[in-house]
Structures are given as structure tokens and as C-alpha cells.
Amino acid sequence: MAEIKKQQWTPELAEFHKELGDKNMGPLWASVFSAPEPKPRAVPYLWKGELILEMLEKAKELLKVGVGSIDRRAVYLINPGMKHLEPHGWGGATQTLYAAVQALNPGELAPPHRHMTSAMRFIMKGKGASGVVNGVKYTFEPGDFVITPEWCWHDHVNEGNETVFWMDVLDIPFTSALTSSFLEMYPESRQPVEHPVDFGTKRYAGGMVRPISDRRPSPAPLGRYKYDLTIQAIDGLKELEPDPFDAYIVEYINPSNGKDANGRIGARMQKLPPKFKGKAHRHTHSVVYNVYKGSGYTVMNGVRFDWKAGDIFVLPAWTWHEHVNTSGTEDAVLFSANDLPIMEAFGFEREEAYTENGGHQEIKS
Amino acid sequence: MAEIKKQQWTPELAEFHKELGDKNMGPLWASVFSAPEPKPRAVPYLWKGELILEMLEKAKELLKVGVGSIDRRAVYLINPGMKHLEPHGWGGATQTLYAAVQALNPGELAPPHRHMTSAMRFIMKGKGASGVVNGVKYTFEPGDFVITPEWCWHDHVNEGNETVFWMDVLDIPFTSALTSSFLEMYPESRQPVEHPVDFGTKRYAGGMVRPISDRRPSPAPLGRYKYDLTIQAIDGLKELEPDPFDAYIVEYINPSNGKDANGRIGARMQKLPPKFKGKAHRHTHSVVYNVYKGSGYTVMNGVRFDWKAGDIFVLPAWTWHEHVNTSGTEDAVLFSANDLPIMEAFGFEREEAYTENGGHQEIKS
Amino acid sequence: MAEIKKQQWTPELAEFHKELGDKNMGPLWASVFSAPEPKPRAVPYLWKGELILEMLEKAKELLKVGVGSIDRRAVYLINPGMKHLEPHGWGGATQTLYAAVQALNPGELAPPHRHMTSAMRFIMKGKGASGVVNGVKYTFEPGDFVITPEWCWHDHVNEGNETVFWMDVLDIPFTSALTSSFLEMYPESRQPVEHPVDFGTKRYAGGMVRPISDRRPSPAPLGRYKYDLTIQAIDGLKELEPDPFDAYIVEYINPSNGKDANGRIGARMQKLPPKFKGKAHRHTHSVVYNVYKGSGYTVMNGVRFDWKAGDIFVLPAWTWHEHVNTSGTEDAVLFSANDLPIMEAFGFEREEAYTENGGHQEIKS
Amino acid sequence: MAEIKKQQWTPELAEFHKELGDKNMGPLWASVFSAPEPKPRAVPYLWKGELILEMLEKAKELLKVGVGSIDRRAVYLINPGMKHLEPHGWGGATQTLYAAVQALNPGELAPPHRHMTSAMRFIMKGKGASGVVNGVKYTFEPGDFVITPEWCWHDHVNEGNETVFWMDVLDIPFTSALTSSFLEMYPESRQPVEHPVDFGTKRYAGGMVRPISDRRPSPAPLGRYKYDLTIQAIDGLKELEPDPFDAYIVEYINPSNGKDANGRIGARMQKLPPKFKGKAHRHTHSVVYNVYKGSGYTVMNGVRFDWKAGDIFVLPAWTWHEHVNTSGTEDAVLFSANDLPIMEAFGFEREEAYTENGGHQEIKS
Ligand SMILES: [Fe+2]
Ligand SMILES: [Fe+2]
Ligand SMILES: [Fe+2]
Ligand SMILES: [Fe+2]
Ligand SMILES: [Fe+2]
Ligand SMILES: [Fe+2]
Ligand SMILES: [Fe+2]
Ligand SMILES: [Fe+2]
């Protein structure tokens, strides 16, 4: 972890460094593995919703989902700063998080499988689809948050009349780094449903209470977090002072252990009230934002990214950011997924408020 | 822990045993500390609501609550099997739990203090009272559940027009056994209120989500669990099969850690639908039941205890019990407090279903 | 938990209080459940080793251990302040801890059983005995510490030529308070031995390392802590400054989880160097001390208790205490058992140093 | 996570995939992020000790350690399968672990710094060096294991007469994947020493006991694990049956919490007795082995790697491996570091025994 080098780099040393490389070794004194602060490969970036939908429209024309054709019709987002990572930029929207938008047409079935990567979905548009997670069928409605923790069987079907769109977030880049993933296909085209439809959702219809049979920690006692209940919670917060950075924000929890709903990937929903102008801060955890309602912009490391409903943007590690709702009348609603559970597990999480200039970055572009 | 004694008890031995006693010792071979199964001192018992209210009416006539007079107007329940424990039967409704009904008149103020015993309250009747717990003022409404974990400052006031009644449950007998309690009086007649009224309740208005500032475990991020949200949760369960013992039952949780709302005393709310006839089981944890709505009976170790709204009854450790709603039209609603957190902490918890006679006890009286 | 009563106690009130008692209720305003500080029932006390041995000699004459006669030849210590608790003073040496001295003659077998109470033994004198705990046979040698956590089968045998004496410490008074104990007799006179003799001890022969198969938390991967290794640890400490209260002191740990060796009862060993004069402090946990070597005294709440090897003395909750080694040449070695795991589990533990008079109590008697 | 593709790849689709790439998106249906089993980038590899030492000799001629010259004279090992990762192959000996050999000459001082990457050292050769970790100076002797958890200040000095060599293992590739490292230089050339030399080692001189002041979990109560105590532990195991895969093996633990000595990187020491021929297994955690004594070979995925004292070899994730001691008279002693704490934290760890061919791989080369 050499840092300040006063050493002269002679031709002799250069020769020696080359020799080391040939022998599958490296000179620590001439390498930089740590900087004073994190330097994420990922860059701040935004994908316009129209563009994503346009791509999915093409995919719908060209490809059918189902047994015998493709398994999932999803377009994933590649962070421009990670494109060089093989394969496929590690599917990295941020250092640790994969994000994609998936479209399922009426009548289509995405067959069951399971994997060590962990998944969550945010339902963006359309009704009639559902997913089965470990024997429980969950209906998908816009604004819902649905989890598929690692190694749970899952399939999706659209039994309605319109295409349903959702965002998938997985920890694929993290798993790629560890090279420890497993994947298994289910032997049938669908898994059996062993509980009433929306079992978990019926068991958690309100209040900070749980059925007593969920007293022992388990991975997903509640698989689908309905939009209306989440908004009810956020609207309760609106009677209080907003958070300076995030206004009114909640995180989804697993009722059996009080941890994140999906143990490896955090998820949050927030409302920025009309004209909210957040202050800037940064943290080591990275975030994928999905704009569900409203319009505004986020400044990331001095660059302004304008957004409106349907857009997806990403915040890399340790990047200054502040959120603004530009509407004078409408709330903005942002869903987000983060790698905070990973950061916290090993003491990597840090946070810092931006103190200069009244807490606001200068906008460079 | 000698059990089966084939030893002959000679006069010589009797003499020896007496000598041991004189020297502050005892003969293990002639003592019984363990039985094959728990033998609770506490007995199943029920206090009629009318009787409790009648006593509180007298207390209202005779005593005023406030600085300079008495601190709390509460009548506590003494288990007939524990009366011999000094002092005051250890305030034992069960082996570990104290239960009392408290009445606060309009204009009265129960001044602040704090103690190592842990407390919770279930609001039975009346509006207009409130309590301050560590700087948050919580309004009390019938059916609400309010917590005061150990060493939190708390006071109560009635700013309304009617007497308000609630049940207090504390772990006084447990603390008595450990002889480790501390108590401190607040230097003023009221503590300052540092947050908006019903702060926690506003922060938890719905959904299995939490404000992100409650991500670290803390003792009471939510201090008051409103009745309507709890009932909404139970009504969600009613779309599913009832639990054979407890029908539709939930437990209150601390959103910051997924454990019981009050870390030392569990609390639950349950609905028995019309004509529900539960099966019998037993467990090492003991329970104090408060009948909030409806009427029915509970069979405990073969004895039938009829109950209706306002009654309080107790289930000792390892006692067979089954609940019945006798109404053909109305739900019965039971609030209950238990010592499950204590039992679980040290591996004492066991549960057993009654398998004979179709799962139902023979009623002896 | 009313405390300062300015209320007048009229005859009318006295009459009312009596009525409440008749109805199995009590007036909180006239009861005291909490004091500002803990008031333990248990009192400081010391049993002389000679007296204990004398009693065991008599017991040896009068009683034989084995199937068909008595199960255990143990004389337990009853705290004079707890004698009134039925039955048998709850076997209370302190509020939570039972302590006894057991003698096993050559050829005797104490048959196997198991119980929810948790046990530990400190070997005081004699060689040739051993115990089987969950299929592992552990040899007992003087100074060893042996654990039998809850619900583990255990039996003892003496295959040597001399009587072996040890102290048993169990959490019987704690379990009595909870009334949640279970007990089961083993169907045979001995349990089968499934591992090599001293299996755990061989697996932990030195160093702060563990066999990789003990990576998952389990109740007793190491069942017997040999005296010589413990003393080696303490002698390492002797190169450093002594603790002002306890000189050189270590606690036994479970290598699979870093918690106390026995999850419910803490155990420690300490050396007071020649002329050590400890300072006074108090804490909510209570302690049973067994003097293994040397002589000195302990002042508890102003009373001096002189001790020498073989004596057992008890420290109740929240009692000032300071230890002194009166020898100018010999170390004093004290084994002790405590209820710290119980106190910590629910936030009861507090500690306070004595600050007046240079940290030393005035000796009243 | 599409897997089996029956879809035809038309030119139209190829065109579409290119368009997606241009827009920083990717087609999930044509990407492979998961395989049925892990496919590590890292490959099995061995660096001969002579070669490493030869390189360090050159480094000693060319470079001096100290303030104003280089900070650390260390040659790190680059896994041939990870060379393409920028920068410097992420310093990856395996997917998650960096390994280097460092040489410090008499009189040299490696100045203090701290970083979020976590470090451990295994002392290979030479006496007279020491390290200061958070104010405690630890002497280094051959065979010792020394830890420097994340964000602890650390510096090294050689106050002896000979060059001292040790292996450093850090989690640099893991931290690189998360891009969340921080680094800070100490303002002085040395940090102050606040405790007696070898403080932790003196506090843990034997036995599975700890000083009572280490009862609360902390990162490094014991900083240096002496070789002789570790070997004493392993020799205790030698009285029992060897583990089929690893013979006699222990892992270093943190006495305050029972977890790995360094919370992010596991470390083990093992002895293979003469002629030991281990069976094959594989697991998701990866390992860096340092041969401390003896000679033998390890078969990894069918390739035999011969080793002797001083060699370092690496086992990637999910790679079959079996260890053999070829000597008929001498023990082989292997130190190893692993990423098991990372794998376990998120449920990635799996293990599988090789069942064919009597548990032994066929050697392909
Ligand atoms: Fe999937
Ligand atoms: Fe943020
Ligand atoms: Fe029950
Ligand atoms: Fe109180
Ligand atoms: Fe026993
Ligand atoms: Fe003490
Ligand atoms: Fe370093
Ligand atoms: Fe292995």
C-alpha cells in the first residue's frame, strides 16, 4: 500500500519490475491499491425511461419468453465505467449491483430457476403478472416491491391483458467478484403453489406486528410489500420534519429479524415533497434509483442529472449527491436499491455531509 | 437433584439433617429441587372486570394521584399460589409477571420516574390520557399497546374529561427473584417533551418499513401501537386458516431489531372468530390475558374459566389451556403479555400439544 | 412503584387494603416493589471448609452413592437470608446460584440424569474420579473446572483409591423462580462413552485456536478446563499490572462462541499475589467463591470474612467487597462462579467502584 | 440469467445487441452471469520459495525501506488467471485475497499507516523484527501469526541483526471489487507504544480463558499468536483421529467474540503427519497456503503441485484439492489464510467431498 514515493525509478528498477511480472509477481512499492478515499470504477449515470422502453419494445418484437425460447426478456444497464470488466461489464450498474428492466407479455411464462445471486423487483407498470417464490404466488401491482432472496425458486407469469414491466436488482457484480455463484433450473415449467395467493401480504396487512409463527428469523416471511401500505407509512412521516438529504424515506424490513427485507440488498422508498431541495452528502454504499413518480434532478459529483418517472439512475460509492423536486405541486417518489448490507457487514460503511456552500454542490455541467 | 429415594430415613439421618440445617446447609439426597416437569407456584386464576373496577372506584374515592399524594392509582393482581412470597406475593400475577389495573382521573398527573423493571400498558377504557416516555408524548386510546422499557423516564397525565383505565404489566416478580432493581424519581413533576406528539406512531403509520434513522437497534423507536393498525393486521390473517390454538394472533415487534416490542416481556393480540373452539397445548412461558372484546372461556388444566370483556386471567407455566369463543356472531379479542423473551433467553421454552381426546381437555370443574 | 408517601393511612384505607387482599389484589400505593438500589435477600456468608468436610464425613458414614441408594452425596449451602423460601431455601447460596460440595468414594457411581438447570463443578481434592457429559468422559483433577450445561446427560464415577471432593454450582434458585425446570433419569446405570477420554481437553491443548469442526456455536465443545493451563494463563498476566479489584483474573470461555463456558453461569479463576490488598467495588451480579489455595480475607459491606483453602463464601448482589491476601509469601487462588450471564441478558448488570476512604471500606466487625 | 438458449441468433438480433451496447445496456437473454457452479477467474498456482527470496534479494539491493524511500519492501503474488484485472491484477492471489512476502533489514523502519483493507502476517524467517498495532508492540518470531484488522495503525521495525521475512495477506481484491477503501498516513515516523511489549500475548499465555476486561467484543485483544502455543494445540489433536482432508488443523480465534482472529480473513495452521494422504474435497472459500515445514504435494483439479518449506500456493474457489505429506519421518506444517468469513457472511459457503475413486483425484499432470 505504498503511497508517497520519493524513490527514483531507474531503468534497473523498470527491468526488475518487468521480471517480477513475468514471474507472476508485482512490486508493492510501485503499485497503488489504496487511495486516501474510494475511487469507484462506476460513474454517475442515468438511463432515460423512454430509451429503456424503446429497447424493450424491440425485444418484444424479436423475442418470446417461455420454455423453449428465452427465459427472461430483460435489458440490463451497464455502467460506462465498468464496461471493460469481462464478461458483460459484470452486469454492473454500480460496483455491486445489477439492474435491468424486464417486460412480460400476456400469456408469457418465465420458467423457474434459483441462484446464489439474490434478487428483488420493483413493479413499474402494468397489471396481471405474478411471481412464485418458494411456493407462494405473489401478485404484482405498480409500486410494489417483491423479493427473491438467494437460492429461492422463482418464476413469473403474466395472466393479464397488458405487458407488465419491472426493474430487477441483483447482486451479480458482487457475486462475480467472489466467483461463487450457483444456478439450478427447475425440472418443470412451473413450481407448485403451496399457499394461498399473496400469502405473506395477507399475513402483514398493517401494523408493526407479526404472526407468531414468524418469530424465528427466516429469509422471506413477507415476499411482496404493497405500494399502498408503503405510501401510508411515508405519509405518516410527512407530519414530521423532512430528512435534510432524503426528505421522507423508509426502508423495507424482514419482520422476522428486523434486517433488510432482502438480507444482501437494501431497498428504500422516498417522497420528495414539492420544491424539496435536499442537501448533499456521500457514503460508501452505492444506489440504483428508479423514479416512480414526479420529476426533478439529482446532482452527483457536481453534474446535474434531470429525471422524471420511468428513468433509472445510479450513484456510485462515495459520490456527493443531492436530490431536488422541481415541481411546485407534485410529490416525487423514488424507489431505490443499495448495497448497504454488504458495506455494513464488514465495516466499510462511512457517511459524510457536504458542509461547504450551504450544503450544496456547485453544478459543473 | 436426587429423585427416586430408596434410602431408609433413619432417626440418625433425621438428626444429621437437622444438624445440617443448623449450620446453613442442606442434604441434597433428601431435597427435591427438580421434578420431571415444571410445577409452577402460580395457579390458573381469573379476576372479574366488575370486581377490579369496583375496587378502583373505591380507590378513586379514597385517593388522589399527583405530586404530594400517591404516584399511581393501581390495583395489582396477586396470584393465590404466590401469596406467601414476601413482600406482597412479589406482585406476582404469574411467576414472572406483575399485572395491575390503573385509573387516572381528569386532571391527574402521575409523576415521572424510571426503574430497572420493564413495563407495558394496554389501554382498556377512556380517552384523554397520555404518557411521556423518554421525551415522547403518546396519546392513549382504547385498544392501544404502549411500552416503557427498563430505565426509561415515564409519567402519565389525563387531560380529558373521563377516567382512563389501563392494564400495566411489569416483570416485577422476575426482578424480585434477581433482587437487582433500581428506581429513580424525576426531579420535576413532568419531563420535557422533545418530539411531536405521537412521534413514533407517526413514524410507523403502515407497512413493514421503517424510517432509515431507526436502522440501528434501539429500545423503543415505536412506543405506542395503535389499535386500528393491529386489527388491520389481524383481519388480514382472517383470510387464511386459523391457528389451531390461538386462531388469529400477532405479536408486537420492535422495528429496529425484529424482537419483541418490549425486550423483556412479549405482547400479543388475538381474535377468536365466532364459535372458535381452540385445541389445547401448554408451554413453559406464562401469560396474562386481558379480554378486550367478546365473551367465551378458557380451560386451564381441566378447569373452565368463563370470561367477558374487562376480565383478566392468568396462565401459569406448563399449564394445559384451550380458548373458546362462545358467541355465534361476535369476535372475541384478547390482548396478552408473556414471559417468552425470558424463557427463550436461556433455553427454557418448550411447547407441547395435547393429543388425547381430539386435542381437548376433560373439564373437571 | 410508589415510593415517597405523603398519603395519610386512615382506618378506612386499612380496611380497603384488607378487602383487596381478600380478593387476591393489592394496593400499589401501599406496596414497595422497588427501592432506589437492589436489596438482596441473600446475605454475605462464609462456610468453613472443615465444617463442610466434617458434614461430608458423616454423610459418607451414613449413606452410599449408587443405583438403589442415593444419587448424589452432596451437602448444599443455604444462605441464611433465603432460608424462608420454600422449599429448602430454594437451594440458594445467592439469589440465583446453588452451591454444594459433593464427595464420591472409590467404587461409587452417581447414575446419569439430565435437567434444565445448568451445572458446573470445581474439583477441590482427590484423584481418580471422572464424569461423562454427553458421551465424553472427562477425568477430574484438583483445580479443574468442568461444565454440564442444561439438558446434557451426566454421571460420575470414582475409579481411583481416594474420595474425590468437588463443588457443584447450579442455577437452581433462578430456575426455581421461573418454575420451568425439567428432569429426566437415564434408563441405564451409565451412559455410553462415544469419544476418547478427555476428548475436549485433547482438542484444546493450548493457544487461542480451535479445531475447525468447532466453528459453529455449540454448548460444550470443551467440557473440562485443566488447572495447569488456567494457571499458565494467569501467570502470563502476572507480568502486567494487577486489576485493582481482582488482581490477576480470567474467565473460562466456550471456544465456539466466545461466551461463558457455561452459557448461564459465569466462572472465573484469580490469583491474589502476596500482600495484595484489593480495592472495593460492587456489582449487580452475585458470586460464589471457593478458596483453592492460600489465605486472606474479604470485606463485604463492612464485615470481614477470613478465609483459607477449602472455604466457600458468597457475595450477594450489589454488595461492596474487597479481597486481601494476608500472606507475605504465598499466592491466594480463588475459583468463583457468578450469575453475570443472567444479569447481562436483560440489562441488569451495573458496577460501581468505592471511592471514599482510598477505595477501602471501614470494617464494622 | 438465461441459460439454455434455443433462440436463433439472427443478424437482426446481432444488430439489436450492438445497439444495446451503444446505449450502455445489455441483452440478458444473450449474457451468462451464472453457471451451474462457480467458475473462478483465479487458477491453482504455486510460487517457489527460492524464486520469491531471489526477487526479494534483488529488491534489497535496489531499495531501502524507511521514511523518504519506500514504505514496504514486499513482492506480491499475482494469480495468472487475474492478470487482466486493472490495476495490477487487483493484487489477487485468489479472487479475494492478496498475498505478498515482505523483507525488512536490520535498522529499517516501515512507517505507520492504516487502511480499510484488513491485514495479517505469518512470520516465515528471521528474528528481531516487531510491529506496533494500535499502540501495542508485538515481537515477531518464526511461525507466529500477527493480525492488523482494518483501520488499525501499524508500523514495523527491525531492531535485530538479520533480515526478517513474512507473508502478508490482505483482502485487497475484495476491497477492490467494492471500491470502498480508505487509507491514512500517520503524521509521525512511529506511533507511540502504550502498553508493555507483547501485551496481548502476555494476556493469553494458555488455556481457553480470557482476562475479564476482554469480555466485550473487540477487534484484536490478542494481536500475536505465538507459534509454540499453536503447535501445542495441534499436538493435542494428534492423540485423536486426523481429519480426512486436513489431518490436524486449528483456526485462530478472537477470544472476545469467538470469531476469526481477523474478522474478515480466516487463518489456520495444520500438521500433516508423515505419509498422510488426504482425501479430496472442494469449497467455495479460497485459500492461500504457506508451507512452513516439510515437503509434499497438493493435487488441485487434477494437477499435482509439489511443495516444500517456503513455497506459497493458492486454492481458488470450488476447486478439488487433496494434500499429501511425502516424507516418511517429518511432519509437514502449513499455515493458510482464507476468505471463509466473507463467504459465510452472505451464505455463499458450500462444501463437497470427492466421492469417486476412493476420494482421490486422478492426476492429469
Ligand atoms: Fe432469476
Ligand atoms: Fe444518500
Ligand atoms: Fe398458548
Ligand atoms: Fe413506573
Ligand atoms: Fe445433575
Ligand atoms: Fe467483584
Ligand atoms: Fe499496511
Ligand atoms: Fe479444504
PDB file of N, CA and C in Angstrom, chain A residues 182, chain C residues 212, chain D residues 243 245-246 281-285 318 320-321 348-353:
ATOM      1  N   PHE A 182     -23.976 -20.166  -7.858  1.00  0.00           N
ATOM      2  CA  PHE A 182     -24.543 -21.436  -8.300  1.00  0.00           C
ATOM      3  C   PHE A 182     -25.872 -21.116  -8.973  1.00  0.00           C
TER       4      PHE A 182
ATOM      5  N   ILE C 212     -11.183 -26.898  13.533  1.00  0.00           N
ATOM      6  CA  ILE C 212     -12.113 -26.216  12.627  1.00  0.00           C
ATOM      7  C   ILE C 212     -13.514 -26.787  12.694  1.00  0.00           C
TER       8      ILE C 212
ATOM      9  N   ASP D 243      -8.403 -35.474  10.675  1.00  0.00           N
ATOM     10  CA  ASP D 243      -9.445 -35.089   9.733  1.00  0.00           C
ATOM     11  C   ASP D 243      -9.076 -35.674   8.367  1.00  0.00           C
ATOM     12  N   PHE D 245      -9.456 -34.707   5.393  1.00  0.00           N
ATOM     13  CA  PHE D 245      -8.975 -33.751   4.384  1.00  0.00           C
ATOM     14  C   PHE D 245      -7.739 -32.994   4.864  1.00  0.00           C
ATOM     15  N   ASP D 246      -7.727 -32.649   6.148  1.00  0.00           N
ATOM     16  CA  ASP D 246      -6.732 -31.690   6.627  1.00  0.00           C
ATOM     17  C   ASP D 246      -5.891 -32.184   7.797  1.00  0.00           C
ATOM     18  N   HIS D 281     -11.654 -32.703  -1.462  1.00  0.00           N
ATOM     19  CA  HIS D 281     -12.945 -32.021  -1.345  1.00  0.00           C
ATOM     20  C   HIS D 281     -12.797 -30.652  -2.016  1.00  0.00           C
ATOM     21  N   ARG D 282     -13.897 -29.921  -2.039  1.00  0.00           N
ATOM     22  CA  ARG D 282     -13.819 -28.551  -2.553  1.00  0.00           C
ATOM     23  C   ARG D 282     -14.808 -27.693  -1.776  1.00  0.00           C
ATOM     24  N   HIS D 283     -14.612 -26.399  -1.791  1.00  0.00           N
ATOM     25  CA  HIS D 283     -15.483 -25.476  -1.070  1.00  0.00           C
ATOM     26  C   HIS D 283     -15.426 -24.121  -1.756  1.00  0.00           C
ATOM     27  N   THR D 284     -16.409 -23.306  -1.467  1.00  0.00           N
ATOM     28  CA  THR D 284     -16.439 -22.011  -2.154  1.00  0.00           C
ATOM     29  C   THR D 284     -15.389 -21.046  -1.629  1.00  0.00           C
ATOM     30  N   HIS D 285     -14.916 -21.253  -0.404  1.00  0.00           N
ATOM     31  CA  HIS D 285     -13.868 -20.323   0.053  1.00  0.00           C
ATOM     32  C   HIS D 285     -12.537 -20.667  -0.608  1.00  0.00           C
ATOM     33  N   TRP D 318     -14.036 -23.346  -5.093  1.00  0.00           N
ATOM     34  CA  TRP D 318     -14.692 -24.513  -5.687  1.00  0.00           C
ATOM     35  C   TRP D 318     -13.754 -25.391  -6.526  1.00  0.00           C
ATOM     36  N   TRP D 320     -11.291 -28.777  -6.522  1.00  0.00           N
ATOM     37  CA  TRP D 320     -10.952 -30.017  -5.813  1.00  0.00           C
ATOM     38  C   TRP D 320      -9.511 -29.957  -5.345  1.00  0.00           C
ATOM     39  N   HIS D 321      -9.272 -30.447  -4.130  1.00  0.00           N
ATOM     40  CA  HIS D 321      -7.890 -30.444  -3.645  1.00  0.00           C
ATOM     41  C   HIS D 321      -7.681 -31.521  -2.595  1.00  0.00           C
ATOM     42  N   PHE D 348     -22.628 -17.757   1.031  1.00  0.00           N
ATOM     43  CA  PHE D 348     -22.014 -18.311  -0.177  1.00  0.00           C
ATOM     44  C   PHE D 348     -21.281 -19.630   0.072  1.00  0.00           C
ATOM     45  N   GLU D 349     -21.007 -19.953   1.322  1.00  0.00           N
ATOM     46  CA  GLU D 349     -20.154 -21.113   1.565  1.00  0.00           C
ATOM     47  C   GLU D 349     -20.882 -22.440   1.310  1.00  0.00           C
ATOM     48  N   ARG D 350     -20.232 -23.303   0.524  1.00  0.00           N
ATOM     49  CA  ARG D 350     -20.669 -24.682   0.322  1.00  0.00           C
ATOM     50  C   ARG D 350     -19.444 -25.576   0.328  1.00  0.00           C
ATOM     51  N   GLU D 351     -19.642 -26.827   0.673  1.00  0.00           N
ATOM     52  CA  GLU D 351     -18.534 -27.760   0.700  1.00  0.00           C
ATOM     53  C   GLU D 351     -18.992 -29.090   0.120  1.00  0.00           C
ATOM     54  N   GLU D 352     -18.082 -29.788  -0.518  1.00  0.00           N
ATOM     55  CA  GLU D 352     -18.441 -31.057  -1.144  1.00  0.00           C
ATOM     56  C   GLU D 352     -17.240 -32.004  -1.080  1.00  0.00           C
ATOM     57  N   ALA D 353     -17.476 -33.229  -0.663  1.00  0.00           N
ATOM     58  CA  ALA D 353     -16.395 -34.225  -0.651  1.00  0.00           C
ATOM     59  C   ALA D 353     -16.341 -34.916  -2.014  1.00  0.00           C
TER      60      ALA D 353
END
